[in-house]
Each structure stands twice: as structure tokens, then as C-alpha cells.
XYZ file of C-alpha atoms in Angstrom:
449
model
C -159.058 197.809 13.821
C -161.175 199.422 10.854
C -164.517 200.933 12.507
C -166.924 198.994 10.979
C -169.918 201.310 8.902
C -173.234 200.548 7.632
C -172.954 203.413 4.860
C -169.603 204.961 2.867
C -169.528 208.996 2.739
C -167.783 210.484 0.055
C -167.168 213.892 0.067
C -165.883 216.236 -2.947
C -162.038 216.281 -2.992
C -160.393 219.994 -2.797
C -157.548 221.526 -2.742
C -155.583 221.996 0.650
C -156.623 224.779 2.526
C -154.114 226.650 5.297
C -155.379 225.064 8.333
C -155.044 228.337 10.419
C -157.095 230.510 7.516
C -159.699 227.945 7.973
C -159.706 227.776 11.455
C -160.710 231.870 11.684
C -162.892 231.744 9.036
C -164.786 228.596 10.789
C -164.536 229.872 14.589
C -166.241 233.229 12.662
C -169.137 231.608 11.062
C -169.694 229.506 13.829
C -169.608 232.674 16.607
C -173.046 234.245 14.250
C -174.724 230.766 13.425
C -173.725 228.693 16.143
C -173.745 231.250 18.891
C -171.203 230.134 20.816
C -172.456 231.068 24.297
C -170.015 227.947 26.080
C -167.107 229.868 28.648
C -164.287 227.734 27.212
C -163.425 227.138 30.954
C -166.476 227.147 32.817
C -167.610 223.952 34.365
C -164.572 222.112 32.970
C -162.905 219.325 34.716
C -159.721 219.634 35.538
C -158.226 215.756 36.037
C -156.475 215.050 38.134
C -152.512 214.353 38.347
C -151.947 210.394 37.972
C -148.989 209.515 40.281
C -147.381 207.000 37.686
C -146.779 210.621 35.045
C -142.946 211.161 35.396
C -142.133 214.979 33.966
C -140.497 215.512 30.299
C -140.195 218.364 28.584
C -141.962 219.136 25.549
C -141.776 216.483 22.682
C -140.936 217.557 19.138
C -139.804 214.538 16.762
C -139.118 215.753 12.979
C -138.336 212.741 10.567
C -138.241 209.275 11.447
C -134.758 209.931 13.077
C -136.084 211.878 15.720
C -137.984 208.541 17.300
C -135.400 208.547 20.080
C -135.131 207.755 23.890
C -134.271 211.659 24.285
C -137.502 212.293 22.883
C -139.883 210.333 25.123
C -139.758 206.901 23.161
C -140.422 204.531 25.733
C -140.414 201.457 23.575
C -141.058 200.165 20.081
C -139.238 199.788 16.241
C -141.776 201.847 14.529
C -143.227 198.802 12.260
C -146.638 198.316 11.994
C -146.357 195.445 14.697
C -144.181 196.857 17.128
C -144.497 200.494 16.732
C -142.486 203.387 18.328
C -144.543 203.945 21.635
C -144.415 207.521 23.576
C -145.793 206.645 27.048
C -146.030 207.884 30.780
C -145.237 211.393 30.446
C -146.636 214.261 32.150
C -145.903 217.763 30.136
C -147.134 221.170 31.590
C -146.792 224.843 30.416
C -145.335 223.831 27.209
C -145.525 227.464 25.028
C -146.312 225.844 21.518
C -147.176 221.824 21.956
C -146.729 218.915 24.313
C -145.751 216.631 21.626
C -145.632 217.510 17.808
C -144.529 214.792 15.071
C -143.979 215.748 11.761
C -142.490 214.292 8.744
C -142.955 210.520 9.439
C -143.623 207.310 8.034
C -142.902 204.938 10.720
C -145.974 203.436 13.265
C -146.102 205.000 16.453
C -148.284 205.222 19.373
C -148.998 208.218 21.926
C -150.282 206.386 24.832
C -151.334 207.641 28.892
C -149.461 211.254 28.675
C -151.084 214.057 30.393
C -150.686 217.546 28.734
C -151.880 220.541 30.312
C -151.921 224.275 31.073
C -150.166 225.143 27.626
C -151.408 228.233 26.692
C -153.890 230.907 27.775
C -157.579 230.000 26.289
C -157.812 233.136 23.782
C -157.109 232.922 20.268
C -153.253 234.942 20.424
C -151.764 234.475 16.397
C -150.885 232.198 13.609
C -147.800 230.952 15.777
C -149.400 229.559 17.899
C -151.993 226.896 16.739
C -150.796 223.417 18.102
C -151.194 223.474 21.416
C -151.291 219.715 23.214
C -150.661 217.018 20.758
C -149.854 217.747 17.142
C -149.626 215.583 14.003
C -148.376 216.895 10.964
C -147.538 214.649 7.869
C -146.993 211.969 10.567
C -149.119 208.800 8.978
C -149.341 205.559 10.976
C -150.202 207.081 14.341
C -152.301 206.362 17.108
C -153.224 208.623 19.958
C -154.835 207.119 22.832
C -155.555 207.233 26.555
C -154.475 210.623 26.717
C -155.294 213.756 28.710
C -155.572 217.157 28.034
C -156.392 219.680 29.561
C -156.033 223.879 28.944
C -154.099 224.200 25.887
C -154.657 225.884 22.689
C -155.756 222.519 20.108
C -155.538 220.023 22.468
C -155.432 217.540 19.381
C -154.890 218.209 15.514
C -153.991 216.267 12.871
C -152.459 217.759 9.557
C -152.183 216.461 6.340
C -151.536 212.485 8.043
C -153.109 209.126 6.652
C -154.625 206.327 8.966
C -154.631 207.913 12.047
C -156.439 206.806 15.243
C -157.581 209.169 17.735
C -159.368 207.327 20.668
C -160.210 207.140 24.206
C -158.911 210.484 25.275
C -159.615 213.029 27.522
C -159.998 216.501 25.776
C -161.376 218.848 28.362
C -161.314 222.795 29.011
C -159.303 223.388 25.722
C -159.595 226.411 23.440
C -160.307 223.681 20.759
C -160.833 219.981 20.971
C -159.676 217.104 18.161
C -158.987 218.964 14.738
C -158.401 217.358 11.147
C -157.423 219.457 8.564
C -156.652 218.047 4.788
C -155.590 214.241 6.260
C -155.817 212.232 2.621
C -157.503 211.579 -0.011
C -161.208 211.143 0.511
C -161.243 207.628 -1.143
C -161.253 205.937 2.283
C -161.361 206.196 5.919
C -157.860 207.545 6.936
C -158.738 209.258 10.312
C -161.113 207.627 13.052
C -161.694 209.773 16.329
C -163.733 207.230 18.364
C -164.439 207.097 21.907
C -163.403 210.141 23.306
C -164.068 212.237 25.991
C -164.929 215.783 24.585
C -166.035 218.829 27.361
C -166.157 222.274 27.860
C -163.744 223.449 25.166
C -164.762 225.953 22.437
C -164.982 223.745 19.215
C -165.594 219.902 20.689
C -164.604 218.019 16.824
C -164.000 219.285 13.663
C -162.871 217.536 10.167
C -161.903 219.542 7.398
C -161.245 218.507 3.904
C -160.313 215.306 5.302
C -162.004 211.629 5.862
C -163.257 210.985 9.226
C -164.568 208.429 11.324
C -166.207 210.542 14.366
C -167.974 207.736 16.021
C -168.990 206.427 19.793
C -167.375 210.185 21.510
C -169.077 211.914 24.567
C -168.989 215.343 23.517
C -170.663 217.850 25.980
C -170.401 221.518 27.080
C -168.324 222.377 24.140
C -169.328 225.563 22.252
C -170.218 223.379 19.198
C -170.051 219.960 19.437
C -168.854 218.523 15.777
C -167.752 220.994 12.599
C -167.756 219.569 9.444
C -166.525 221.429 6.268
C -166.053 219.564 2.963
C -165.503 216.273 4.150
C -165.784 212.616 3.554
C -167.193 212.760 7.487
C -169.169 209.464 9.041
C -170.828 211.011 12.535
C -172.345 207.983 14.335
C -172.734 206.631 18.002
C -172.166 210.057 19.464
C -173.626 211.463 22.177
C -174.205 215.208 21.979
C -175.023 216.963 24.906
C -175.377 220.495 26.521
C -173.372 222.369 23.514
C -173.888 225.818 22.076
C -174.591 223.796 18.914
C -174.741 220.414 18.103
C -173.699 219.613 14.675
C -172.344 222.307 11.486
C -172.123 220.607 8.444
C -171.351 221.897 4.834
C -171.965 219.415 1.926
C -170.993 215.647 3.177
C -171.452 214.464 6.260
C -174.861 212.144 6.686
C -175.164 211.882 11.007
C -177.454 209.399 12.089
C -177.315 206.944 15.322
C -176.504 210.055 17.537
C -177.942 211.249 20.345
C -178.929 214.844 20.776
C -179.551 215.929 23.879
C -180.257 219.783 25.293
C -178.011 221.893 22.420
C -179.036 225.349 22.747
C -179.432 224.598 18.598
C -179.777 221.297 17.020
C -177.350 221.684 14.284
C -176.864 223.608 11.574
C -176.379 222.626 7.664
C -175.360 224.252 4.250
C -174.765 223.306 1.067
C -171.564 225.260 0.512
C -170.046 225.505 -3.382
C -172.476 222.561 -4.305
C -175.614 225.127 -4.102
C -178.744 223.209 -4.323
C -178.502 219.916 -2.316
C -180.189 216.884 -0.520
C -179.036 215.448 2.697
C -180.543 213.073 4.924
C -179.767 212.660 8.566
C -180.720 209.042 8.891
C -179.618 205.078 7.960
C -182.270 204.723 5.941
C -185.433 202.618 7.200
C -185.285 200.262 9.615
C -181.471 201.433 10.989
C -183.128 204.802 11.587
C -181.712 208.278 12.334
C -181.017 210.548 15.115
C -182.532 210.978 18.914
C -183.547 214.462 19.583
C -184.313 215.320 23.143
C -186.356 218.490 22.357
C -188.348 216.655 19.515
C -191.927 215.410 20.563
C -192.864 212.246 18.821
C -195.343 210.040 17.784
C -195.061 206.283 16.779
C -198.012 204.471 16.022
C -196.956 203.403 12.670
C -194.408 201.021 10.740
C -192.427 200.803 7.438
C -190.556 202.684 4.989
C -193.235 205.366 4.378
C -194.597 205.202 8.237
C -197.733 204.356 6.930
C -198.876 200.825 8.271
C -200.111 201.601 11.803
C -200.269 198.445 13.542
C -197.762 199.407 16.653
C -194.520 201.457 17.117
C -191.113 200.739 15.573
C -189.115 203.091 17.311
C -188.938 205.624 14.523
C -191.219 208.698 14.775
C -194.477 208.789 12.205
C -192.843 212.232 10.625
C -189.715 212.926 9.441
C -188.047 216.021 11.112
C -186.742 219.039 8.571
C -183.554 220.561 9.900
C -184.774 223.975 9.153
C -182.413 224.632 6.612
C -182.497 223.502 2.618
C -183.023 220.281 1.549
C -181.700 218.283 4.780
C -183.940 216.008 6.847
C -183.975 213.609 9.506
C -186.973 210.721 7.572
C -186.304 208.244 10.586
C -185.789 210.592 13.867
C -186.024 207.790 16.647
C -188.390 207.560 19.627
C -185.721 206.543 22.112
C -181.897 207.392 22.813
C -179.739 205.098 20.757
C -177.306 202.369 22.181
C -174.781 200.346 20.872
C -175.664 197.144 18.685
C -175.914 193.589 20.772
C -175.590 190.537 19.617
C -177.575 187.719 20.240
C -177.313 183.758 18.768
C -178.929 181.959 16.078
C -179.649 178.436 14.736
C -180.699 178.131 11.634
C -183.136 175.141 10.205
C -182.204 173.212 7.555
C -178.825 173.876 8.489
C -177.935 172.089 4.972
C -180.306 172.864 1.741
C -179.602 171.948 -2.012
C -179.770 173.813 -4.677
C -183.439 171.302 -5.479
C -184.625 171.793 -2.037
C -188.057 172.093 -2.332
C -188.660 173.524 1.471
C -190.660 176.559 1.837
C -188.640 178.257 4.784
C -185.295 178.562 6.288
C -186.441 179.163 9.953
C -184.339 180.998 12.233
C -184.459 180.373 16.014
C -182.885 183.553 17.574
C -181.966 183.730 21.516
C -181.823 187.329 22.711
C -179.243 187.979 24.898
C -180.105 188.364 28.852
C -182.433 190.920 29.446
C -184.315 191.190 26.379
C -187.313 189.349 26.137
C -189.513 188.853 22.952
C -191.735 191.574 22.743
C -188.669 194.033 22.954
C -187.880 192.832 19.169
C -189.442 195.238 15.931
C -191.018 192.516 13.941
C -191.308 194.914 10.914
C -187.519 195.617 11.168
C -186.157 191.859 11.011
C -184.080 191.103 7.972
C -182.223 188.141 6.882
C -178.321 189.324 5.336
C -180.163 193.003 5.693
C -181.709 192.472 2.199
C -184.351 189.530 2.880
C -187.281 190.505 5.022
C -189.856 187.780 6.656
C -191.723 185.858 4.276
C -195.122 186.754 3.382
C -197.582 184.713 5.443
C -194.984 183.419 7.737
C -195.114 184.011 11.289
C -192.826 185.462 14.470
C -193.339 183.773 17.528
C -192.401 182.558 20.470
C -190.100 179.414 21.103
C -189.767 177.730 24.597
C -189.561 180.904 26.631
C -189.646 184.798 26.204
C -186.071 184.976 25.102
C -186.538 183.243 21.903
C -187.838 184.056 18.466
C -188.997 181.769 15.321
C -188.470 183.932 12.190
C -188.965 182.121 8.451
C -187.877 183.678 5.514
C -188.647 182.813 1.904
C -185.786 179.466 0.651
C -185.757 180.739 -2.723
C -184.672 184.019 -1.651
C -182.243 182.341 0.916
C -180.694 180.192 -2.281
C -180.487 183.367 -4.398
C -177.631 184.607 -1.658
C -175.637 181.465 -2.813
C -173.713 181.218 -5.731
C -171.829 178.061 -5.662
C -171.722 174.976 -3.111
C -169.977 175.944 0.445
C -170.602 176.924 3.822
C -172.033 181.087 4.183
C -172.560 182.745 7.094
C -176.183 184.666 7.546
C -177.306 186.937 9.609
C -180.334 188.036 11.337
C -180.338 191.893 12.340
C -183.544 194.379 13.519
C -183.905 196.383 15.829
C -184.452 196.126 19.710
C -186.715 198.715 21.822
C -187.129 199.317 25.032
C -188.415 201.533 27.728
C -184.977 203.293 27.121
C -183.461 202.552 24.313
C -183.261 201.976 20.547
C -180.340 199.814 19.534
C -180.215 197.351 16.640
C -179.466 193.568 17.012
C -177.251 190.927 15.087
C -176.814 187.251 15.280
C -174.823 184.897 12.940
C -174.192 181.446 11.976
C -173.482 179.144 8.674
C -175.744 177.510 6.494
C -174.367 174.792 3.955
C -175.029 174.536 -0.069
C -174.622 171.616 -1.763
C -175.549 170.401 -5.324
């Protein structure tokens, strides 16, 4: 399923780059800016052996053909609705990979193997850059529930189209989950999402490539995500305890992460572009980034942070990276969680295109465990373009749990081109004494002439 984003990022389209050059020249720049103090082994842990692994050798399948039983196929036709599945196996000491597909069109899934103990942890020649699980020119995949553990690149993807890397295991690797020149940068052809990401030397990195890095615990890695002229969308992370957080050049626009004790934040450059502007935020209300070592204020609302009438959740100033023109406006007051949804009912729940009502009034039931006062008034929009009316109010509604929001009906109309039923929705944000997290609810309105 498509990960679902509030903004599209674009990066320039270049030419492919050897994977291997790039991979020096990056571990290079990153050893003087980054300082890579991380042991790639130290404090790594090692998982343990699942009794339900049987033993296979290593996998190597080269052209659709190779999609055999011989080769660890465990099920599958390779369509997009049943595709080839490679499940259940445990490989260990494997010299170059555990698995490597290349040459493919057909669907496949990598699914609960456990690679490990491939290669020695130092950096030994061009030979030998694959290490655990290896895609090249092998569209269609997904690689999931996975472990590995001590290889070279425990994951890397080369030159492959809609690819899914999630809910692995990548710990005490020389490198983590690589992307190197996976399509064109018109869409989203590679998401790495929910992942498991410790204690190797690079945690992520996307090169020249469109990436999805979203929702990944990536800790105790030298440096947690490299991006290098990429269409890259970093969101939902949670960044902890690396060397450095974040190295971007040119594209990628983080915000929703949380950053928490990096030895350095991040680091950003503007690469072949020269003189550039990049923002590390959502815009205002969605916000940006939590940063554990930033001290912030919040007394103050809005766009500019300039009507001080209580907190939002965003900090009053804007934190500057340090380095050019790139900024975090909206650095949040709290560590970010995932979005929750709540319900809404919505009153009229039929207008006309002559309705002469002032309000469509939304009565919105937070789920269980929010109450009222846990809601950013100043962040509450209707289909995230319509904000509160002017003179109308919030309130309560029979209980703590329950909001009254009115928003303007000729607004609401302007939404709705023709007679039918539309779905609206009510979003804002939600903070706590521990979190910032935003907050949806939906439900249909009806036009008629």
C-alpha cells in the first residue's frame, strides 16, 4: 500500500552513478563532517536464532527463470497477486550475499529469513559490496520481516522500481538499507518504512533515487539517514544516539522526526545547485522536527508565531541548521507521534447550493484518552484549507471528549462543484504532556440543487 504523504519531493534527475564510487566518496565525506565516532559493532544486538529458520545456502536468482524451488522459493507465481515468496530460511557466512536478485520483472517477496555473519565489518574492495540481501534491476519486490545481522550492506537496492523495504531488523552491519539510482524521480518507487536500524556504520541512505524513509527506529548507527541527490521524503523517524543524524545534499525536506541525543543534528549542502533554500518543516500548523537538545519556548500561535494567546506545540523561533539557507520555521515542543483518528458528525448533514445557513458545525469525538483541552484550536482546519470561521466559537459538547467547531457555509459550498455526496475532514493537531501528533476525522456531507 502507497505510504500516504502530506508533501511531494522532487529531486533533480542525474545520471547513474557507480554505486561503489559513491559509496567511498560518501563514507569519506561523512568520516570529516559527520564524525563517525559509532564502533560498527559495539553495543549491537545480536538476535537471536528463531527455531522455525531451516538452513539454505546462499540465494542468487538471475532472470525470472531463476524463481525456483532450488533457490529458496517457498511459494508463489510471481504476479502481482500471488507473488514468488522466499521464506523461512536461515543463511550464515555467506562470502558475497545471502540472497541477491537481479534481472527481474516478476513480484516477489523476501519474507522472515535471517542472514548473518557474512563478512568481516571493514570496508575489504569493490567485490565485495552486497553483503545480506541484494536487489539489482529486480522491480516488484518486497523485503520484509527480515533479520540481519554482521554483513557487509545488510540491504541495497540497485537500479529497481517499486520496491518495499519494511519491518526489518538491520543491526551490527557495516552498512544498513542502501538505494542507489532506483527510477526515475517522477514518483515514489522505493519506501523503507518501519524498520529496525542499530549500531551499523551508515543506518539509511538514498542516492539518486526516490525514497520513502518513513516510521524507522534508527539508533546507534554512525549516521543515521544519507541523502545525496534525491527525490527523498524523511518522516515519522525516530533518530536516536547516532554519530549524526541526518546528511542531506539538495532534496530531501525532513520534518515529523524525532531527534534525539546525535552527537550532531544533521548536516546539509546544497551540492551542484549552489545557492539554495530548504526548510525542515510541514509548513504551519503540521510543523517540523523534535530536537532533544533544542530549548524552546511556546507562548505564541500562527503562521508567523506572533499571536501569543497560549502554546501550539511549535516553538516561538524557528531553528537555523547552521549551514546555508536551511531551517527548521516550525521545530516542535514535544516528540512527535503518529496521527489518530477520531469521529465526526457534521450539521446540516444536507445543504443546497441556496442554503442560506451561516455554519456547517462539526461535532468531533476524540478518541479515548484525549480530552478537549488537548486539541490546538489555532491549528483546526476543515479539508486542510478552511480554518474556523471568524467569530465562531470551539467549545465543549456533552463531556470533555467532544468539540463544536463551525466553519464559514460559503466556504464549505465553494469545496463542491456539482450535486453529490463529499467526504470532509477535520484535522489539527493534538498536544499533550508528551506528545505532538496531528488528528483526522471524516464523514460525508450531501449537495443538492
Amino acid at each position: 500500500m502507497p505510504v500516504k504523504l502530506s508533501r511531494t519531493f522532487i529531486g533533480s534527475t542525474k545520471k547513474k552513478q557507480d554505486p561503489v564510487l559513491f559509496l567511498k566518496s560518501a563514507r569519506s565525506l561523512l568520516i570529516l563532517t559527520l564524525l563517525m565516532v559509532v564502533s560498527l559493532f559495539a553495543g549491537g544486538v545480536v538476535p537471536a536464532r528463531a527455531s522455525n529458520f531451516q538452513p539454505h545456502a546462499p540465494i542468487l536468482i538471475d532472470g525470472n527463470g531463476g524463481f525456483t524451488t532450488a533457490n529458496g522459493v517457498t511459494g508463489g507465481s510471481g504476479t502481482a497477486t500471488d507473488p514468488y515468496v522466499i521464506a523461512g530460511w536461515e543463511i550464515a557466512l555467506a562470502p558475497y550475499f545471502g540472497i541477491r536478485i537481479q534481472g527481474t520483472s516478476a513480484h516477489f517477496v523476501i519474507r522472515n529469513v535471517y542472514v548473518h555473519d557474512g563478512a568481516p565489518s571493514s570496508y575489504v574492495g569493490d567485490s565485495e559490496v552486497f553483503g545480506g540481501i541484494s536487489l539489482d534491476g529486480a522491480p516488484n519486490g518486497v523485503v520484509e520481516s527480515v533479520t540481519i545481522s554482521k554483513t557487509k550492506n545488510a540491504i541495497t537496492v540497485f537500479h529497481s522500481e517499486d520496491v518495499i523495504v519494511r519491518n526489518n531488523l538491520v543491526v551490527s552491519n557495516r552498512d544498513g538499507i542502501g538505494v542507489f539510482g532506483s527510477g526515475h524521480l517522477g514518483h515514489i518507487h522505493i519506501q523503507i518504512v518501519g524498520n529496525n536500524v542499530s549500531s551499523n556504520g551508515l543506518g539509511i541512505w538514498c542516492s539518486f533515487a526516490a525514497c520513502v524513509i518513513s516510521g524507522n527506529n534508527i539508533d546507534h548507527n554512525g549516521s543515521g539517514i544519507v541523502e545525496y541527490n534525491a527525490g527523498v521524503a524523511i518522516t515519522g523517524n525516530m533518530i536516536s544516539n547516532n554519530g549524526g543524524g541526518v546528511f542531506e545534499v539538495n532534496s530531501a525536506f525532513p520534518f515529523h522526526n524525532n531527534f534525539i541525543n546525535n552527537k550532531v543534528r544533521g548536516q546539509a549542502d546544497c551540492g551542484h545547485i549552489g545557492n539554495c533554500h530548504h526548510t525542515w518543516d510541514d509548513g504551519y500548523p503540521n510543523g517540523g522536527n523534535y530536537w532533544s537538545d533544542l530549548v524552546t519556548v511556546d507562548n505564541c500561535t500562527g503562521p508567523n508565531q506572533d499571536i501569543c494567546t497560549g502554546p501550539d506545540g511549535i516553538a516561538d523561533k524557528p531553528l537555523d541548521m547552521g549551514i546555508g539557507d536551511f531551517i527548521d520555521r516550525y521545530p516542535l515542543t514535544k516528540p512527535f507521534a503518529p496521527l489518530v483518528s477520531g469521529k465526526v458528525r457534521f450539521e446540516p448533514t444536507s445543504i443546497t447550493s441556496q442554503d442560506t445557513g451561516t455554519y456547517l458545525t462539526a461535532f468531533v469525538k476524540l478518541p479515548k484518552g484525549f480530552v478537549r483541552s488537548d486539541f490546538v484550536s489555532s491549528s483546526i482546519s476543515l479539508n486542510g484549507t478552511i480554518s474556523v470561521a471568524g467569530g465562531a466559537s470551539v467549545s465543549h459538547s456533552s463531556g470533555a471528549g467532544v468539540l463544536v467547531v463551525r466553519f464559514n457555509m460559503t466556504q464549505v459550498r465553494a469545496l463542491m462543484s456539482k450535486p453529490g455526496t463529499y467526504t470532509l475532514q477535520v484535522s489539527g493537531n493534538l498536544l499533550t504532556n508528551t506528545n505532538f501528533r496531528p488528528f483526522e476525522a471524516v464523514a460525508t456531507v450531501q449537495l443538492s440543487f
